[in-house]
Coordinates of C-alpha atoms in Angstrom, one line a residue:
M143 CA -8.2 23.4 -17.6
T144 CA -5.2 21.5 -16.7
T145 CA -3.6 20.5 -20.1
T146 CA -0.6 18.4 -21.1
R147 CA 1.3 17.9 -24.5
N148 CA 0.4 15.5 -27.0
N149 CA -2.5 14.2 -24.7
M150 CA 0.0 12.8 -22.2
I151 CA -1.8 11.2 -19.3
N152 CA -2.1 13.6 -16.0
V153 CA -4.1 11.9 -13.2
G154 CA -4.7 15.4 -11.7
S155 CA -7.1 16.2 -14.7
W156 CA -9.7 13.7 -13.2
I157 CA -10.7 15.9 -10.8
S158 CA -10.9 19.1 -12.9
K159 CA -13.0 17.0 -15.4
W160 CA -15.6 15.9 -12.9
A161 CA -15.9 19.5 -11.2
L162 CA -17.5 20.7 -14.3
I163 CA -19.1 17.6 -15.3
Q164 CA -20.9 17.0 -12.1
S165 CA -19.9 19.6 -9.7
S166 CA -22.5 19.0 -7.0
K167 CA -21.8 15.3 -6.8
V168 CA -20.1 14.2 -3.5
A169 CA -16.6 12.8 -4.2
V170 CA -15.1 12.3 -0.4
I171 CA -16.9 11.8 2.7
S172 CA -14.4 12.6 5.3
N173 CA -15.3 11.8 8.9
G174 CA -18.8 11.8 7.8
N175 CA -18.5 15.4 6.1
P176 CA -19.3 15.4 2.5
F177 CA -17.1 17.3 0.0
T178 CA -18.3 17.7 -3.5
Y179 CA -16.1 17.5 -6.6
A180 CA -16.3 21.2 -7.1
Q181 CA -15.2 21.7 -3.7
L182 CA -12.5 19.1 -3.9
N183 CA -11.3 20.4 -7.0
S184 CA -11.5 23.9 -5.6
R185 CA -9.3 22.8 -2.4
V186 CA -6.7 20.7 -4.7
N187 CA -6.2 23.7 -6.8
K188 CA -5.6 26.0 -3.8
L189 CA -2.9 23.2 -2.6
S190 CA -1.2 23.1 -6.1
N191 CA -0.7 26.7 -6.2
L192 CA 0.6 26.7 -2.6
L193 CA 3.0 23.8 -3.7
L194 CA 4.1 26.0 -6.8
D195 CA 5.0 28.9 -4.7
R196 CA 6.9 27.0 -2.2
G197 CA 9.0 25.8 -5.4
I198 CA 7.8 22.6 -6.1
K199 CA 8.8 21.8 -9.5
K200 CA 8.1 18.7 -11.8
G201 CA 9.9 15.8 -10.4
D202 CA 10.4 16.8 -6.9
R203 CA 9.7 14.7 -4.2
V204 CA 7.1 15.3 -1.2
G205 CA 6.9 13.2 1.6
V206 CA 3.4 12.5 3.3
L207 CA 3.1 11.4 6.9
L208 CA -0.7 11.1 7.4
R209 CA -3.4 8.8 8.4
N210 CA -6.1 8.6 5.8
C211 CA -7.8 11.9 5.5
L212 CA -9.3 14.2 2.9
E213 CA -6.0 16.1 2.9
Y214 CA -4.1 12.9 1.4
I215 CA -6.6 13.1 -1.3
E216 CA -6.0 16.5 -2.1
I217 CA -2.1 16.2 -1.9
F218 CA -2.5 13.1 -4.4
F219 CA -4.0 15.1 -7.0
A220 CA -2.5 18.5 -6.6
L221 CA 0.7 17.1 -6.8
S222 CA -0.1 14.8 -9.9
K223 CA -1.5 18.3 -11.4
I224 CA 1.6 20.1 -11.2
G225 CA 4.1 17.0 -12.0
G226 CA 5.6 16.7 -8.3
I227 CA 6.3 13.1 -6.9
L228 CA 4.4 11.8 -3.9
V229 CA 6.6 9.8 -1.3
P230 CA 3.8 8.0 0.8
L231 CA 5.3 7.5 4.4
N232 CA 4.4 4.6 6.5
W233 CA 3.7 6.3 9.9
R234 CA 3.9 2.6 11.3
L235 CA 7.8 3.0 10.6
A236 CA 10.6 3.8 13.2
I237 CA 12.4 6.8 12.8
P238 CA 15.6 5.3 11.4
E239 CA 13.4 3.7 8.6
L240 CA 11.8 6.9 7.9
E241 CA 14.9 8.7 7.6
F242 CA 16.5 6.1 5.2
I243 CA 13.5 6.8 2.7
M244 CA 13.5 10.5 3.1
Q245 CA 17.3 10.4 2.1
D246 CA 17.3 7.8 -0.5
S247 CA 14.5 9.6 -2.2
G248 CA 16.0 13.0 -2.0
T249 CA 13.0 14.4 -0.3
D250 CA 13.2 17.6 1.5
F251 CA 9.5 18.7 1.6
I252 CA 7.3 16.8 4.3
I253 CA 3.3 17.4 5.2
F254 CA 2.6 15.7 8.4
E255 CA 0.1 14.9 10.7
D256 CA 0.1 16.9 13.9
S257 CA -0.3 13.6 15.9
F258 CA 3.3 13.0 14.5
L259 CA 4.7 16.2 15.2
E260 CA 7.6 14.3 17.4
N261 CA 8.7 12.1 14.5
A262 CA 8.6 15.3 12.2
E263 CA 11.1 16.9 14.7
K264 CA 13.2 14.2 14.9
L265 CA 13.5 13.7 11.2
R266 CA 14.1 17.6 10.7
K267 CA 17.0 17.4 13.1
K268 CA 18.6 14.0 11.3
I269 CA 18.0 15.5 7.7
R270 CA 17.6 18.4 5.5
I271 CA 13.8 19.6 5.1
S272 CA 13.4 22.7 3.5
N273 CA 9.8 23.0 4.2
C274 CA 7.2 21.3 6.7
I275 CA 3.5 21.5 6.7
S276 CA 1.6 20.5 9.5
C277 CA -1.9 19.1 9.3
S278 CA -4.8 18.7 12.0
I279 CA -6.9 15.7 11.2
G280 CA -10.4 16.0 12.6
G281 CA -9.3 18.0 15.8
V282 CA -7.7 21.1 16.7
S283 CA -4.4 21.9 15.1
K284 CA -1.4 21.8 17.4
N285 CA 0.1 24.3 15.2
K286 CA -2.9 26.7 15.7
D287 CA -0.5 29.1 17.8
G288 CA 2.4 28.7 15.2
I289 CA 5.5 26.0 15.2
S290 CA 8.4 28.0 14.1
W291 CA 9.6 25.3 11.6
A292 CA 6.2 24.2 10.2
T293 CA 3.2 25.9 8.5
D294 CA -0.3 25.1 9.3
Y295 CA -1.8 23.6 6.3
Q296 CA -5.5 24.7 6.4
S297 CA -4.5 28.6 7.1
S298 CA -1.8 28.1 4.6
V299 CA -3.9 26.8 1.7
G300 CA -6.8 29.1 2.4
V301 CA -4.9 32.1 1.4
Y302 CA -4.2 30.9 -2.2
P303 CA -6.3 31.1 -5.4
D304 CA -8.4 28.3 -6.6
T305 CA -7.6 28.7 -10.4
E306 CA -6.2 25.7 -12.2
P307 CA -2.4 25.5 -11.7
I308 CA 0.1 25.8 -14.7
T309 CA 0.8 22.2 -15.6
P310 CA 4.3 21.4 -16.7
V311 CA 5.1 19.6 -19.9
F312 CA 5.3 16.1 -19.7
S313 CA 7.9 14.4 -21.5
G314 CA 5.9 11.2 -21.8
E315 CA 3.5 8.8 -20.2
D316 CA 6.4 7.4 -18.1
D317 CA 6.5 10.4 -16.1
P318 CA 6.9 9.4 -12.6
H319 CA 3.7 9.9 -10.4
I320 CA 4.6 8.1 -7.0
L321 CA 7.6 6.8 -5.3
M322 CA 6.1 4.3 -3.1
Y323 CA 8.7 2.4 -0.9
T324 CA 8.6 -1.5 -0.4
S325 CA 11.0 -3.0 2.1
G326 CA 13.9 -5.0 0.4
T327 CA 14.9 -8.5 0.5
T328 CA 18.6 -7.3 1.0
G329 CA 17.3 -5.3 4.3
L330 CA 16.8 -1.8 2.8
P331 CA 13.7 -0.4 1.1
K332 CA 13.3 0.2 -2.6
G333 CA 11.4 2.9 -4.0
V334 CA 9.1 1.8 -6.6
V335 CA 8.7 4.4 -9.2
L336 CA 5.0 4.6 -10.4
S337 CA 4.1 6.4 -13.6
H338 CA 1.1 8.4 -14.5
R339 CA 0.4 6.0 -17.1
K340 CA 0.7 2.8 -14.8
T341 CA -2.0 4.4 -12.3
F342 CA -4.1 5.0 -15.4
F343 CA -4.2 1.6 -16.5
N344 CA -4.4 0.2 -12.9
V345 CA -7.7 2.1 -12.6
L346 CA -8.8 0.9 -15.8
N347 CA -8.3 -2.8 -14.6
A348 CA -9.9 -1.7 -11.6
S349 CA -12.9 -0.3 -13.3
Q350 CA -13.5 -3.9 -15.0
Y351 CA -13.1 -5.9 -11.7
F352 CA -15.2 -3.7 -9.4
D353 CA -17.6 -2.9 -12.5
L354 CA -17.5 0.8 -11.3
S355 CA -19.7 3.6 -12.2
R356 CA -20.5 7.1 -10.7
N357 CA -23.1 5.9 -8.6
D358 CA -20.5 3.4 -6.6
R359 CA -19.4 4.3 -3.1
L360 CA -16.3 2.5 -1.4
I361 CA -14.9 2.6 1.9
V362 CA -11.1 3.5 2.0
A363 CA -10.1 1.0 4.6
R364 CA -6.5 0.5 3.8
P365 CA -3.9 3.2 4.5
L366 CA -3.2 5.5 2.0
F367 CA 0.5 4.8 2.1
H368 CA -0.2 1.6 0.3
S369 CA -0.9 0.9 -3.0
G370 CA -3.5 -1.0 -2.2
G371 CA -5.8 1.9 -0.5
L372 CA -4.3 4.8 -2.7
I373 CA -4.3 3.1 -6.3
V374 CA -6.7 -0.3 -6.0
E375 CA -9.3 1.6 -3.8
M376 CA -9.4 5.4 -4.0
A377 CA -8.1 6.0 -7.5
P378 CA -10.3 4.0 -9.6
V379 CA -13.5 5.3 -7.8
M380 CA -12.2 9.2 -8.4
Y381 CA -11.5 8.2 -11.9
K382 CA -15.0 6.9 -12.4
G383 CA -16.7 10.0 -10.4
G384 CA -18.0 7.9 -7.5
T385 CA -17.7 8.4 -3.8
V386 CA -15.1 7.5 -1.4
I387 CA -15.6 7.3 2.1
I388 CA -12.7 8.0 4.3
K389 CA -11.6 8.3 7.9
K390 CA -8.2 8.0 10.0
R391 CA -9.3 4.8 11.2
F392 CA -12.5 2.6 11.1
S393 CA -13.2 -0.1 13.8
P394 CA -14.9 -3.5 12.6
V395 CA -18.4 -2.1 13.8
E396 CA -17.9 1.2 12.2
I397 CA -17.2 -0.4 8.6
L398 CA -20.6 -2.3 8.9
E399 CA -22.1 0.8 10.2
T400 CA -20.8 2.7 7.3
I401 CA -22.0 0.5 5.0
Q402 CA -25.7 0.6 6.1
R403 CA -25.4 4.4 6.6
F404 CA -23.9 5.5 3.0
N405 CA -25.4 2.3 1.0
V406 CA -21.7 1.3 0.3
T407 CA -21.5 -0.6 -2.8
I408 CA -18.1 -2.0 -3.0
L409 CA -16.2 -3.4 -0.2
E410 CA -12.5 -4.1 -0.2
L411 CA -10.8 -5.0 2.8
P412 CA -7.7 -6.8 4.2
A413 CA -8.6 -10.5 5.2
T414 CA -7.5 -9.4 8.8
V415 CA -10.1 -6.9 8.8
Y416 CA -12.7 -9.4 7.5
N417 CA -11.5 -11.6 10.4
F418 CA -12.1 -8.9 12.9
I419 CA -15.6 -8.3 11.7
L420 CA -16.3 -11.9 12.3
N421 CA -14.7 -12.4 15.6
E422 CA -16.0 -8.8 17.1
C423 CA -19.3 -8.3 15.5
D424 CA -22.7 -9.8 14.8
I425 CA -23.1 -9.0 11.2
S426 CA -26.5 -10.6 11.1
Q427 CA -27.7 -7.5 12.7
F428 CA -26.5 -5.3 9.5
D429 CA -27.6 -4.8 6.1
F430 CA -25.3 -5.7 3.3
S431 CA -27.9 -5.5 0.3
S432 CA -26.3 -2.2 -1.2
I433 CA -23.1 -4.4 -1.7
K434 CA -22.8 -5.5 -5.3
C435 CA -19.0 -6.8 -4.8
A436 CA -16.8 -7.6 -2.0
F437 CA -13.2 -8.3 -2.3
T438 CA -9.9 -8.9 -0.4
G439 CA -6.2 -9.4 -1.4
G440 CA -2.7 -8.4 -0.2
E441 CA -2.3 -11.3 2.3
R442 CA -2.6 -15.2 2.5
V443 CA -6.5 -15.5 2.7
S444 CA -7.6 -19.0 4.0
V445 CA -10.6 -20.7 2.3
S446 CA -11.9 -21.3 5.8
L447 CA -12.3 -17.5 6.4
L448 CA -14.2 -17.1 2.9
R449 CA -16.3 -19.9 3.6
L450 CA -17.2 -18.5 7.1
L451 CA -17.8 -15.0 5.6
K452 CA -20.2 -16.5 3.0
D453 CA -22.0 -18.5 5.7
K454 CA -22.6 -15.1 7.5
G455 CA -24.2 -13.7 4.2
L456 CA -21.1 -11.9 2.6
L457 CA -19.6 -13.5 -0.5
V458 CA -16.2 -12.5 -0.6
S459 CA -14.0 -12.6 -3.9
Q460 CA -9.8 -12.2 -4.3
I461 CA -7.7 -9.9 -5.9
Y462 CA -3.8 -10.2 -6.1
G463 CA -1.2 -8.0 -6.8
L464 CA 2.0 -6.2 -5.7
T465 CA 3.5 -2.4 -5.5
E466 CA 5.5 -3.1 -8.4
A467 CA 2.5 -3.9 -10.8
S468 CA -0.9 -3.4 -8.8
T469 CA -3.9 -5.6 -9.5
L470 CA -2.7 -8.7 -11.7
F471 CA -5.1 -11.5 -11.1
W472 CA -9.2 -10.9 -10.0
L473 CA -11.6 -13.6 -9.5
P474 CA -15.1 -12.3 -10.6
I475 CA -17.7 -12.1 -8.0
E476 CA -20.0 -14.5 -9.8
R477 CA -17.4 -17.2 -9.9
A478 CA -16.3 -16.3 -6.0
E479 CA -18.0 -19.5 -4.7
E480 CA -17.4 -21.9 -7.3
K481 CA -13.4 -20.9 -7.5
M482 CA -13.1 -20.2 -3.9
G483 CA -9.4 -20.1 -3.0
S484 CA -8.3 -19.0 -6.4
V485 CA -7.0 -15.3 -7.0
G486 CA -8.8 -15.3 -10.2
S487 CA -7.6 -14.7 -14.0
P488 CA -5.7 -12.2 -15.3
V489 CA -6.6 -8.5 -15.7
M490 CA -7.5 -6.8 -19.0
H491 CA -4.6 -4.5 -19.2
G492 CA -1.3 -6.2 -18.9
D493 CA 0.3 -9.3 -20.0
I494 CA 0.3 -12.0 -17.4
R495 CA 2.1 -15.5 -17.3
I496 CA 3.1 -18.3 -15.3
V497 CA 6.4 -19.4 -16.3
D498 CA 9.2 -22.0 -15.7
E499 CA 12.8 -21.1 -14.8
K500 CA 13.6 -20.5 -18.2
G501 CA 10.7 -18.1 -19.0
R502 CA 8.7 -20.6 -20.7
P503 CA 4.6 -20.7 -20.1
V504 CA 3.7 -23.8 -18.0
A505 CA 1.0 -26.1 -18.4
A506 CA -2.2 -26.0 -16.7
G507 CA -1.8 -27.8 -13.0
T508 CA 2.4 -27.1 -13.4
V509 CA 3.7 -24.5 -10.7
G510 CA 5.5 -21.6 -12.0
E511 CA 6.5 -18.0 -11.4
V512 CA 4.0 -15.2 -12.0
V513 CA 5.5 -12.2 -14.5
V514 CA 3.9 -9.6 -16.0
R515 CA 4.7 -6.9 -18.7
G516 CA 2.7 -4.2 -20.1
P517 CA 1.7 -0.5 -18.9
I518 CA 0.9 -1.7 -15.5
V519 CA 4.4 -2.5 -14.6
M520 CA 6.5 0.1 -12.6
N521 CA 9.5 2.3 -14.4
G522 CA 11.9 0.4 -12.2
Y523 CA 13.5 1.0 -8.7
W524 CA 14.3 4.3 -7.7
R525 CA 18.0 5.2 -8.6
R526 CA 18.8 1.3 -8.5
P527 CA 19.0 0.1 -12.1
D528 CA 21.0 -3.0 -10.6
L529 CA 18.0 -4.1 -8.7
T530 CA 15.5 -3.3 -11.5
R531 CA 17.5 -5.6 -13.8
E532 CA 17.3 -8.2 -11.5
V533 CA 13.4 -8.3 -11.5
I534 CA 12.6 -6.9 -15.5
K535 CA 14.2 -9.4 -17.7
D536 CA 13.4 -8.9 -21.3
G537 CA 10.7 -6.4 -20.5
W538 CA 9.0 -8.9 -18.2
L539 CA 8.7 -8.1 -14.5
H540 CA 9.3 -11.4 -12.1
T541 CA 7.5 -11.1 -9.4
G542 CA 8.9 -14.0 -7.3
D543 CA 5.4 -15.4 -6.5
L544 CA 4.5 -18.9 -7.3
A545 CA 1.5 -19.7 -8.7
I546 CA -0.4 -22.7 -10.8
M547 CA -3.3 -22.2 -13.0
D548 CA -6.1 -24.8 -13.4
E549 CA -7.8 -25.8 -16.6
D550 CA -10.2 -22.9 -16.6
G551 CA -7.7 -20.1 -16.5
F552 CA -8.0 -19.6 -13.1
V553 CA -4.9 -18.8 -10.8
Y554 CA -4.0 -19.8 -7.1
I555 CA -0.9 -18.6 -5.4
V556 CA 0.9 -21.6 -4.0
D557 CA 4.0 -19.9 -2.3
R558 CA 6.3 -17.0 -2.3
K559 CA 9.6 -17.6 -4.1
K560 CA 11.1 -14.8 -1.8
D561 CA 11.0 -15.0 1.9
M562 CA 8.4 -12.0 2.4
F563 CA 5.3 -12.6 4.7
I564 CA 2.4 -10.4 5.2
S565 CA 1.2 -9.6 8.8
G566 CA -2.2 -7.7 9.3
G567 CA -1.8 -6.6 5.7
E568 CA 1.7 -5.3 5.8
N569 CA 4.6 -6.8 3.9
V570 CA 7.5 -7.9 6.3
Y571 CA 10.8 -8.8 4.9
P572 CA 12.8 -11.2 7.1
A573 CA 16.3 -9.7 5.8
E574 CA 15.5 -6.2 7.2
I575 CA 14.8 -7.6 10.7
E576 CA 17.5 -10.2 10.5
H577 CA 20.2 -7.3 9.5
I578 CA 19.1 -5.2 13.0
L579 CA 19.2 -8.9 15.0
L580 CA 22.8 -9.4 14.0
S581 CA 23.8 -6.0 15.2
H582 CA 23.1 -7.2 18.9
P583 CA 26.6 -8.0 20.6
K584 CA 25.2 -11.3 22.0
I585 CA 23.6 -12.5 18.5
L586 CA 25.8 -14.8 16.3
D587 CA 23.2 -15.6 13.7
A588 CA 19.4 -15.1 13.1
A589 CA 16.8 -16.0 10.7
V590 CA 13.1 -15.1 10.7
V591 CA 10.3 -16.8 8.9
G592 CA 6.6 -16.1 8.9
I593 CA 4.4 -18.6 10.4
P594 CA 0.4 -18.8 10.4
S595 CA -1.6 -16.6 12.8
E596 CA -5.4 -16.8 13.2
K597 CA -5.4 -13.1 14.3
W598 CA -2.9 -11.4 11.8
G599 CA -2.7 -14.1 8.9
E600 CA 0.9 -14.6 9.7
V601 CA 3.4 -13.1 12.2
G602 CA 7.4 -13.4 12.5
K603 CA 9.2 -16.1 14.3
A604 CA 12.8 -15.6 14.8
F605 CA 15.2 -18.6 15.2
V606 CA 18.5 -17.2 17.1
V607 CA 22.0 -18.4 17.6
L608 CA 23.7 -16.6 20.8
R609 CA 27.6 -16.2 20.8
E610 CA 29.5 -18.8 23.1
G611 CA 28.8 -18.0 26.7
Q612 CA 25.8 -15.5 26.3
T613 CA 22.3 -15.9 27.4
M614 CA 19.3 -13.9 26.5
Q615 CA 15.6 -13.7 27.0
S616 CA 13.0 -12.8 24.4
S617 CA 12.1 -9.8 26.1
E618 CA 15.6 -8.6 25.8
I619 CA 15.5 -9.1 21.9
T620 CA 12.1 -7.4 21.4
G621 CA 13.3 -4.3 23.7
Y622 CA 16.3 -4.2 21.3
L623 CA 14.0 -3.9 18.2
E624 CA 11.7 -1.5 19.7
G625 CA 12.4 1.8 17.9
K626 CA 14.5 0.4 15.3
L627 CA 11.5 -1.4 13.3
G628 CA 7.7 -0.9 13.0
R629 CA 6.4 -2.7 15.6
Y630 CA 4.4 -4.9 12.9
K631 CA 7.7 -6.3 12.1
I632 CA 9.1 -7.5 15.3
P633 CA 8.8 -11.5 15.5
K634 CA 6.2 -12.4 18.1
I635 CA 7.9 -15.6 18.7
F636 CA 11.6 -16.4 19.7
E637 CA 13.3 -19.8 19.9
F638 CA 16.9 -20.0 20.7
V639 CA 18.9 -22.8 18.8
D640 CA 22.5 -23.8 18.7
K641 CA 22.8 -23.6 14.7
L642 CA 20.7 -23.0 11.8
P643 CA 20.3 -25.4 8.9
K644 CA 22.0 -24.3 5.8
T645 CA 23.1 -25.2 2.4
A646 CA 26.5 -26.0 1.2
S647 CA 26.7 -22.5 0.2
G648 CA 25.9 -21.1 3.2
K649 CA 22.1 -20.1 2.8
I650 CA 19.6 -20.6 5.5
K651 CA 17.1 -23.2 4.7
K652 CA 14.2 -21.2 5.7
R653 CA 11.7 -23.7 4.5
L654 CA 13.1 -26.5 6.7
L655 CA 12.7 -23.7 9.6
K656 CA 9.0 -23.4 8.5
D657 CA 8.9 -27.2 8.7
I658 CA 10.3 -27.3 12.1
H659 CA 8.0 -24.8 13.5
Q660 CA 4.9 -27.0 12.2

């Protein structure tokens, strides 16, 4: 059995214990194939022992470049057991972005999907990688005949024993568990250090708002490289001994078919996906009677969308959170119709307030910034104490999001203090895009803002000032950004202007740019 000193929290122990308590219970349904807790724990232990044999020690980082799959869950729990740190890699990112994350985190071990072989090869040529494992997801492995520099996942794991690995001594409950990168407002991604304790208390909160039990079944629809898919969806259900249903990707109709086929009890989807379901499917043809609660969060959610879903027979509630602290607010499903548009009230485990600029709690009906402290807050930003100090002040994490609380204690998000916007469920930071735009020899100045989109929630619009005597088409800018940024970050609209509105100190008035668009 996996053990730790002084009863320290080790997320990996959940699977070991459920394998004893309910060995034949289905833990994961991957591409339609069921795997019990006993089978999952056996596979996790084999992988744990392989990683130990490859030299992975407590605190070492392992990069994972996979779409949603059974292997992702195995890696999550295997690294948890042996004290390794999971570094989820967003496969939508461009090579320079992935290269930065690997180098910044000091990650020299990568497990990648065969379909990302080309990207893995490029990364290996740019940075030092000591270990590469290729993984076939739902198909024949490209590595079946052997790639000289990469080991095949299945054949390698299969030769190791499924005995419980030797668990390292944990120094405390703040031992790092996950290093999850989020795009930075300064133009570079920041590594958010998430501890075993943080994951544990986040799943305790989720147990409450999902009303979880061993009988629950949930579709993991968000990417596992996001905290939403990994910590909000998958981890809580596994902690409670329920069943998660996973696949590389679900089409809107497949989500509805899966709900009906497996009697899914909990549904948590991005607003964008709910929108696709409404536009592409006749949901009246599907049975939702097994659903006890449906949630959404992570991006702007229009009340009109929530009303349309309710009219179609699906009452959807909201949750709100961020990578640095996971879920902070949740709206109980029994109040979803009454408080439609609200993200709910504070979660059980965590001290959350709405404060003014001096850190004082504001009265109901007054706009303030959301701040939080407690066990659900990150350790800090990886090797960036300066950035950590900017957001964690006197123990309080300042989210940068503005909100208002009504007389009943229910919170409504008003705006983002920072410029970040969310497109199709993905965080987009304008500074990151602007940094690359300004490297183009024809561009003198640029600003990017998020604007409403019926399809994606929000998309980027770039205001571009050209250097004197230069001419340019939008397609030229798009071509320049291709390969340097993930495609979802590339602005959909470009407007050429003579100058950008700025304050006396030279800061761009982005609110004015949004108003100009409207």
